[in-house]
C-alpha positions as a Markdown table, in Angstrom:
| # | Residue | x | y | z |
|---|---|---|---|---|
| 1 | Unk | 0.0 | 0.0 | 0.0 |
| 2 | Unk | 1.1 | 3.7 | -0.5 |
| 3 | Unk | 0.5 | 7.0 | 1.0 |
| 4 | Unk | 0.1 | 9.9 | -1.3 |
| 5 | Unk | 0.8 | 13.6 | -0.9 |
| 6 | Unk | 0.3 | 15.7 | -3.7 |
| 7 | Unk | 2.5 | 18.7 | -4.2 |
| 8 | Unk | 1.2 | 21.4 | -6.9 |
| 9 | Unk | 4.8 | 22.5 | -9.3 |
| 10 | Unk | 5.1 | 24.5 | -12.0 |
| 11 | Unk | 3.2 | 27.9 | -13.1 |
| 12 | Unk | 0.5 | 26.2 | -14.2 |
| 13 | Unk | -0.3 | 24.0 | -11.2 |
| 14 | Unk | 0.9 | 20.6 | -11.9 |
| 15 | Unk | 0.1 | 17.6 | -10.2 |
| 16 | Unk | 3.2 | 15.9 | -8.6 |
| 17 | Unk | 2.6 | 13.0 | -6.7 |
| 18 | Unk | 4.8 | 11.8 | -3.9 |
| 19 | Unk | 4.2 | 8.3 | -2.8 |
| 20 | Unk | 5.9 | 6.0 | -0.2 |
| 21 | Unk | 5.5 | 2.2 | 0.5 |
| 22 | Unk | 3.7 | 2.2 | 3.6 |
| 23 | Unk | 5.8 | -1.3 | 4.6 |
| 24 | Unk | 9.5 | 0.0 | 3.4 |
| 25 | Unk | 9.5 | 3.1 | 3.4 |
| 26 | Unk | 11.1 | 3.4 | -0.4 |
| 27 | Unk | 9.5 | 6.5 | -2.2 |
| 28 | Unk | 8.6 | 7.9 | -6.0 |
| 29 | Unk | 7.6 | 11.1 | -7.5 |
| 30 | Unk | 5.4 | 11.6 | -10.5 |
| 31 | Unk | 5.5 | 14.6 | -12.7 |
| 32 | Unk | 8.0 | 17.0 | -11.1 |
| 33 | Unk | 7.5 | 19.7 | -13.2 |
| 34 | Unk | 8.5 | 22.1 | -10.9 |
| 35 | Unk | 11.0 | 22.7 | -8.0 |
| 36 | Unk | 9.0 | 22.1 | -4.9 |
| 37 | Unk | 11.0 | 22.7 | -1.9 |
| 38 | Unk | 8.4 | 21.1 | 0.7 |
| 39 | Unk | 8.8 | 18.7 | -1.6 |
| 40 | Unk | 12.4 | 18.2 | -1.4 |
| 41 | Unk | 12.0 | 18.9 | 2.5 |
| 42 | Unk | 9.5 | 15.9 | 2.7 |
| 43 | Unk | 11.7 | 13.5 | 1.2 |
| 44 | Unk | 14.9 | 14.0 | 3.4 |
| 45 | Unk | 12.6 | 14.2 | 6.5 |
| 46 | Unk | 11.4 | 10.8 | 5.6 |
| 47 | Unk | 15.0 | 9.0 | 5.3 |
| 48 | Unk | 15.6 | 10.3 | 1.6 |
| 49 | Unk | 15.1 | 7.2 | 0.4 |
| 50 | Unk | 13.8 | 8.1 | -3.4 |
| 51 | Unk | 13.6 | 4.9 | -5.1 |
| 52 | Unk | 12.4 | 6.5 | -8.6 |
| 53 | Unk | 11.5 | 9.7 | -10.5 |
| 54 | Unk | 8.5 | 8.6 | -12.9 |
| 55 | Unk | 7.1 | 10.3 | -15.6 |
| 56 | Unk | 3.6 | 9.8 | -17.1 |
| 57 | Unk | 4.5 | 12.0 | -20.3 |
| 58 | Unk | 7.4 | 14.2 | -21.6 |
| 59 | Unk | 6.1 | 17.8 | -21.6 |
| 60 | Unk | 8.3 | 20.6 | -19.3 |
| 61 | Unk | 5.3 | 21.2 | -16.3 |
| 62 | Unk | 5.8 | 17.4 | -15.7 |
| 63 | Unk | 9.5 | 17.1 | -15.9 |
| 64 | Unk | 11.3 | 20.1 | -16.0 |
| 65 | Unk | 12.7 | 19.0 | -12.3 |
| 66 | Unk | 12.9 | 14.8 | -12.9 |
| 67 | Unk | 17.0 | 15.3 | -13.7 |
| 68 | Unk | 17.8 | 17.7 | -10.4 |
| 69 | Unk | 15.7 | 15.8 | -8.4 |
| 70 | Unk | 16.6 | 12.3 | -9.1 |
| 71 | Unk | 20.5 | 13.5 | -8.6 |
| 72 | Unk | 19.8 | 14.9 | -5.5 |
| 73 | Unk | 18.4 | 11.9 | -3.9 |
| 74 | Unk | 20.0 | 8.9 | -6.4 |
| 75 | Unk | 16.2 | 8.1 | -7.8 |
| 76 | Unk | 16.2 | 6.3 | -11.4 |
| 77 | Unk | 14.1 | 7.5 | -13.8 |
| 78 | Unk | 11.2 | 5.4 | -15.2 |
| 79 | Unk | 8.8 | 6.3 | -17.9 |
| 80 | Unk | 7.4 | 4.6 | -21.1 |
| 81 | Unk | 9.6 | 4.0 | -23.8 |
| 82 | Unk | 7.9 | 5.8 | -26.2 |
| 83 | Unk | 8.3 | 8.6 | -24.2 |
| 84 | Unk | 12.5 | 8.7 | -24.1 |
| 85 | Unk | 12.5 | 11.0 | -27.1 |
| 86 | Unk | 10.5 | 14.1 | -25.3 |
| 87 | Unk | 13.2 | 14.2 | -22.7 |
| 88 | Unk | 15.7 | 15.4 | -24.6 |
| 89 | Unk | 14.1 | 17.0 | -27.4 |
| 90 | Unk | 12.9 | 20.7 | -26.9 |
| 91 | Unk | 10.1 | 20.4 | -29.9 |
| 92 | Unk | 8.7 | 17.8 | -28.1 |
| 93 | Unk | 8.9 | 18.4 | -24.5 |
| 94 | Unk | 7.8 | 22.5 | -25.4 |
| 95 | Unk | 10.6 | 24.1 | -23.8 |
| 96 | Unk | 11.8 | 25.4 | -26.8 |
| 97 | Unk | 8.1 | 27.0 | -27.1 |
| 98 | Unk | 8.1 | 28.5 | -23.9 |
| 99 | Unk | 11.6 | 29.8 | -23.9 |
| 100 | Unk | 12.6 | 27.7 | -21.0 |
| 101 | Unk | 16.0 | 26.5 | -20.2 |
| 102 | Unk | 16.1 | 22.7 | -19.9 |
| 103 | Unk | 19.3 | 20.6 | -20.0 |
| 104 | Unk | 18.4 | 17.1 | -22.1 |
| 105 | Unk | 18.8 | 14.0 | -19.9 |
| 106 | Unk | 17.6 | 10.4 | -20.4 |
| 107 | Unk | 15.4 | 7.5 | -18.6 |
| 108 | Unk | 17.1 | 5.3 | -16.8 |
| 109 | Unk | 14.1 | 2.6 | -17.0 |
| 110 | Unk | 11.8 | 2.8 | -20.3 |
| 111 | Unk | 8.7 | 0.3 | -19.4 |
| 112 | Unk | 7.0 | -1.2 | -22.3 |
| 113 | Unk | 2.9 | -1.4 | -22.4 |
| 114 | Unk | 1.7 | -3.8 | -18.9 |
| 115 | Unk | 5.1 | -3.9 | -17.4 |
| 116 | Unk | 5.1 | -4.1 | -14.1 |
| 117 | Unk | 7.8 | -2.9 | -11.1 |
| 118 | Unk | 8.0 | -2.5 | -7.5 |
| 119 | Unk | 8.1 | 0.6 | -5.3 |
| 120 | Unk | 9.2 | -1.4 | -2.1 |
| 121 | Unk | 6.4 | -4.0 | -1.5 |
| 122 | Unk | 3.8 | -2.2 | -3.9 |
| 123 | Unk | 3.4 | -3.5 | -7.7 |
| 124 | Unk | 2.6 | -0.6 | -10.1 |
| 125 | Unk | 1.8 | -1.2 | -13.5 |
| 126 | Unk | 2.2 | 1.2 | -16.3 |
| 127 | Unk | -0.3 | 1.5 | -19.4 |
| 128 | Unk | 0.9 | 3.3 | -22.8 |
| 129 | Unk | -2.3 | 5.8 | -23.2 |
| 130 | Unk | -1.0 | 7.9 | -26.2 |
| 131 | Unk | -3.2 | 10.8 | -27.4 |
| 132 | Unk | -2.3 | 13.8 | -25.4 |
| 133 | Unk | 1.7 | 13.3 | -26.7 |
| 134 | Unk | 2.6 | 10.1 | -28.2 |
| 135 | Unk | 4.3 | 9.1 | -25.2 |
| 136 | Unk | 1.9 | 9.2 | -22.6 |
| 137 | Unk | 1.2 | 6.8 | -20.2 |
| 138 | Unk | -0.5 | 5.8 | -16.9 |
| 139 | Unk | 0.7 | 4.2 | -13.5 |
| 140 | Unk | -1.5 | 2.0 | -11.5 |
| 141 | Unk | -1.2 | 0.7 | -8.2 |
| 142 | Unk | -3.4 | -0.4 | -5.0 |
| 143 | Unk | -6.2 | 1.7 | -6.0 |
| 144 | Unk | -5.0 | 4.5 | -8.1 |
| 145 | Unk | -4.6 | 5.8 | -11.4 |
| 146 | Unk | -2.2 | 8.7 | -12.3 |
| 147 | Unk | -2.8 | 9.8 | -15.7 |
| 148 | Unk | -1.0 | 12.9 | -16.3 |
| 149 | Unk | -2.6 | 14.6 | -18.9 |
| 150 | Unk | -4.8 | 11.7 | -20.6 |
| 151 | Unk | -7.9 | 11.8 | -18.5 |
| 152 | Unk | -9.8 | 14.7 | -16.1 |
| 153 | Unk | -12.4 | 15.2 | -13.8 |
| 154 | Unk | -15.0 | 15.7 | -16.4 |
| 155 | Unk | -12.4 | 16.3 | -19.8 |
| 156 | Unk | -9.3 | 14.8 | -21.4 |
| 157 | Unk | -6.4 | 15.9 | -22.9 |
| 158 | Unk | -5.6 | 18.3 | -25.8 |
| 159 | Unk | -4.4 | 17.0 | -28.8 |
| 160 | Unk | -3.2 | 20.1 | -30.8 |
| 161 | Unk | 0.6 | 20.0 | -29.6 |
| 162 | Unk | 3.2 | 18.0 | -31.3 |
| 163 | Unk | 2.4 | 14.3 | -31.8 |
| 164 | Unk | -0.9 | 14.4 | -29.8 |
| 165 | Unk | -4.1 | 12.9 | -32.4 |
| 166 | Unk | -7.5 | 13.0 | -31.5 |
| 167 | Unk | -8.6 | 9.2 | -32.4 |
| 168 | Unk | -5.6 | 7.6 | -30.4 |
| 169 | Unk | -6.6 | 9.9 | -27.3 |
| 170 | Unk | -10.1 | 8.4 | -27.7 |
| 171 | Unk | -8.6 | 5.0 | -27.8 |
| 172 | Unk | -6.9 | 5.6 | -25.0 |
| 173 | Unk | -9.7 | 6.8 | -23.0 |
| 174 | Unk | -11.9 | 3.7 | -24.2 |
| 175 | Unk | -9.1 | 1.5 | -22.9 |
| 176 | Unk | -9.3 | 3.3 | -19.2 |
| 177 | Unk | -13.0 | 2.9 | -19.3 |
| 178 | Unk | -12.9 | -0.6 | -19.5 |
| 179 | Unk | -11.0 | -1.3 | -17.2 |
| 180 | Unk | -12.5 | -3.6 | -13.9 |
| 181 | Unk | -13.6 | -1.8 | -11.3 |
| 182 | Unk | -13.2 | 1.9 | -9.9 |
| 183 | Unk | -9.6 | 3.8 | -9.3 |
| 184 | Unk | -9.0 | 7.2 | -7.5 |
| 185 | Unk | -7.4 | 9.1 | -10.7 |
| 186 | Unk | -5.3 | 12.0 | -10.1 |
| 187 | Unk | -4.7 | 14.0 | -13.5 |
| 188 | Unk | -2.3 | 16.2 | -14.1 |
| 189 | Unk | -3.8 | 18.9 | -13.7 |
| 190 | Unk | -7.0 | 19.9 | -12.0 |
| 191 | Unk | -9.1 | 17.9 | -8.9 |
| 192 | Unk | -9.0 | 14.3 | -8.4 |
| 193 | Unk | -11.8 | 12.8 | -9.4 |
| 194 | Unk | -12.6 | 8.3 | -10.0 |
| 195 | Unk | -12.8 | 6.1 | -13.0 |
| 196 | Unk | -16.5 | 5.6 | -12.2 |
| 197 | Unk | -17.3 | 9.5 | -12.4 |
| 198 | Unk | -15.8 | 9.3 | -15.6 |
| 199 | Unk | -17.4 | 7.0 | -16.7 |
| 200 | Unk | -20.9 | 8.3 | -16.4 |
| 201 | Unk | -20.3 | 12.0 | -16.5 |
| 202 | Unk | -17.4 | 12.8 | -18.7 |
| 203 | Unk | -18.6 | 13.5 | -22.2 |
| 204 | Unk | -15.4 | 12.1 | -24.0 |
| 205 | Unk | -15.6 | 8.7 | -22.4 |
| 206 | Unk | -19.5 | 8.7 | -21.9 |
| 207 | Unk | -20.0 | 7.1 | -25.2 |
| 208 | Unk | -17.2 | 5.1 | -26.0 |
């Protein structure tokens, strides 16, 4: 099981999720887009033990920190592999856009579609849900879903940056729908809503 604290980075209020193992202790963050020093201050109150620095999609509000962070504290990197390019390239990952300075770095783990990998005692599973970027993707665990920018409380994703396509979005968002039973999902952006909400309320997964 994991606790979750969700810290809000970058100027446009990103979700970053900080988890830890209840039983070990180990600990991940999702999505630091921004620096967050409670954030930082959390961690090395609770033993610094940063197991990993995971990314649900390459654009700079979810990982313009991953690199400093994971250095700081010796966390890998893990994101899907379709995803390795937006790291280092500043077309993809916008901070060429938005005028940001970004030094390219690499993943240290790139998970295919289903794989799964452990965060202490906890099994999380990563799920390639392309549509907002071509790299996006999903991490599930206990009973919890955080979807960076695929799914939200009542919308989804825009498709109008570089590599994002409105069919494979929808895809996507079919593919979450039918999943078994209900999830706590924490978007990127925005309140936390569930997978059963969605499901009856939000008018891009409605009718899939």
């Amino acid at each position: 099981m994991i606790d979750i604290k969700v810290y809000h980075v970058s100027e446009i209020m990103t979700n970053c999720s900080y988890l830890v193992d209840k039983a070990t202790g180990k600990s991940a963050v999702v999505d630091p887009g921004g620096k967050s020093q409670k954030l930082i201050e959390q961690i090395k109150s609770d033993g610094g033990k940063l197991e990993y620095v995971m990314l649900t999609h390459g654009h700079y509000d979810h990982i313009l920190f991953a690199k400093e962070l994971a250095d700081m504290f010796g966390a890998r990197i893990v994101t899907g592999k379709h995803n390795g390019e937006f790291l280092s390239n500043p077309s993809l990952n916008l901070t060429a856009k938005h005028f940001l300075d970004m030094t390219p770095f690499s993943a240290d783990i790139l998970l295919d579609d289903g794989e799964k990998f452990m965060l202490g005692e906890t099994e999380i599973t990563y799920l390639y849900t392309p549509g907002h970027t071509s790299g996006c993707g999903v991490f599930i665990f206990d009973d919890v879903m955080i979807c960076g920018d695929v799914l939200f409380c009542e919308s989804c994703g825009r498709t109008d940056l570089p590599t994002g396509d409105d069919y494979t979005i929808t895809q996507s968002l079919k593919r979450l729908k039918n999943l078994e039973g209900d999830y706590t999902v924490i978007p990127g952006h925005g309140p936390f809503t569930t997978l059963e909400h969605e499901r009856r309320f939000n008018p891009y997964m409605r009718g899939l």
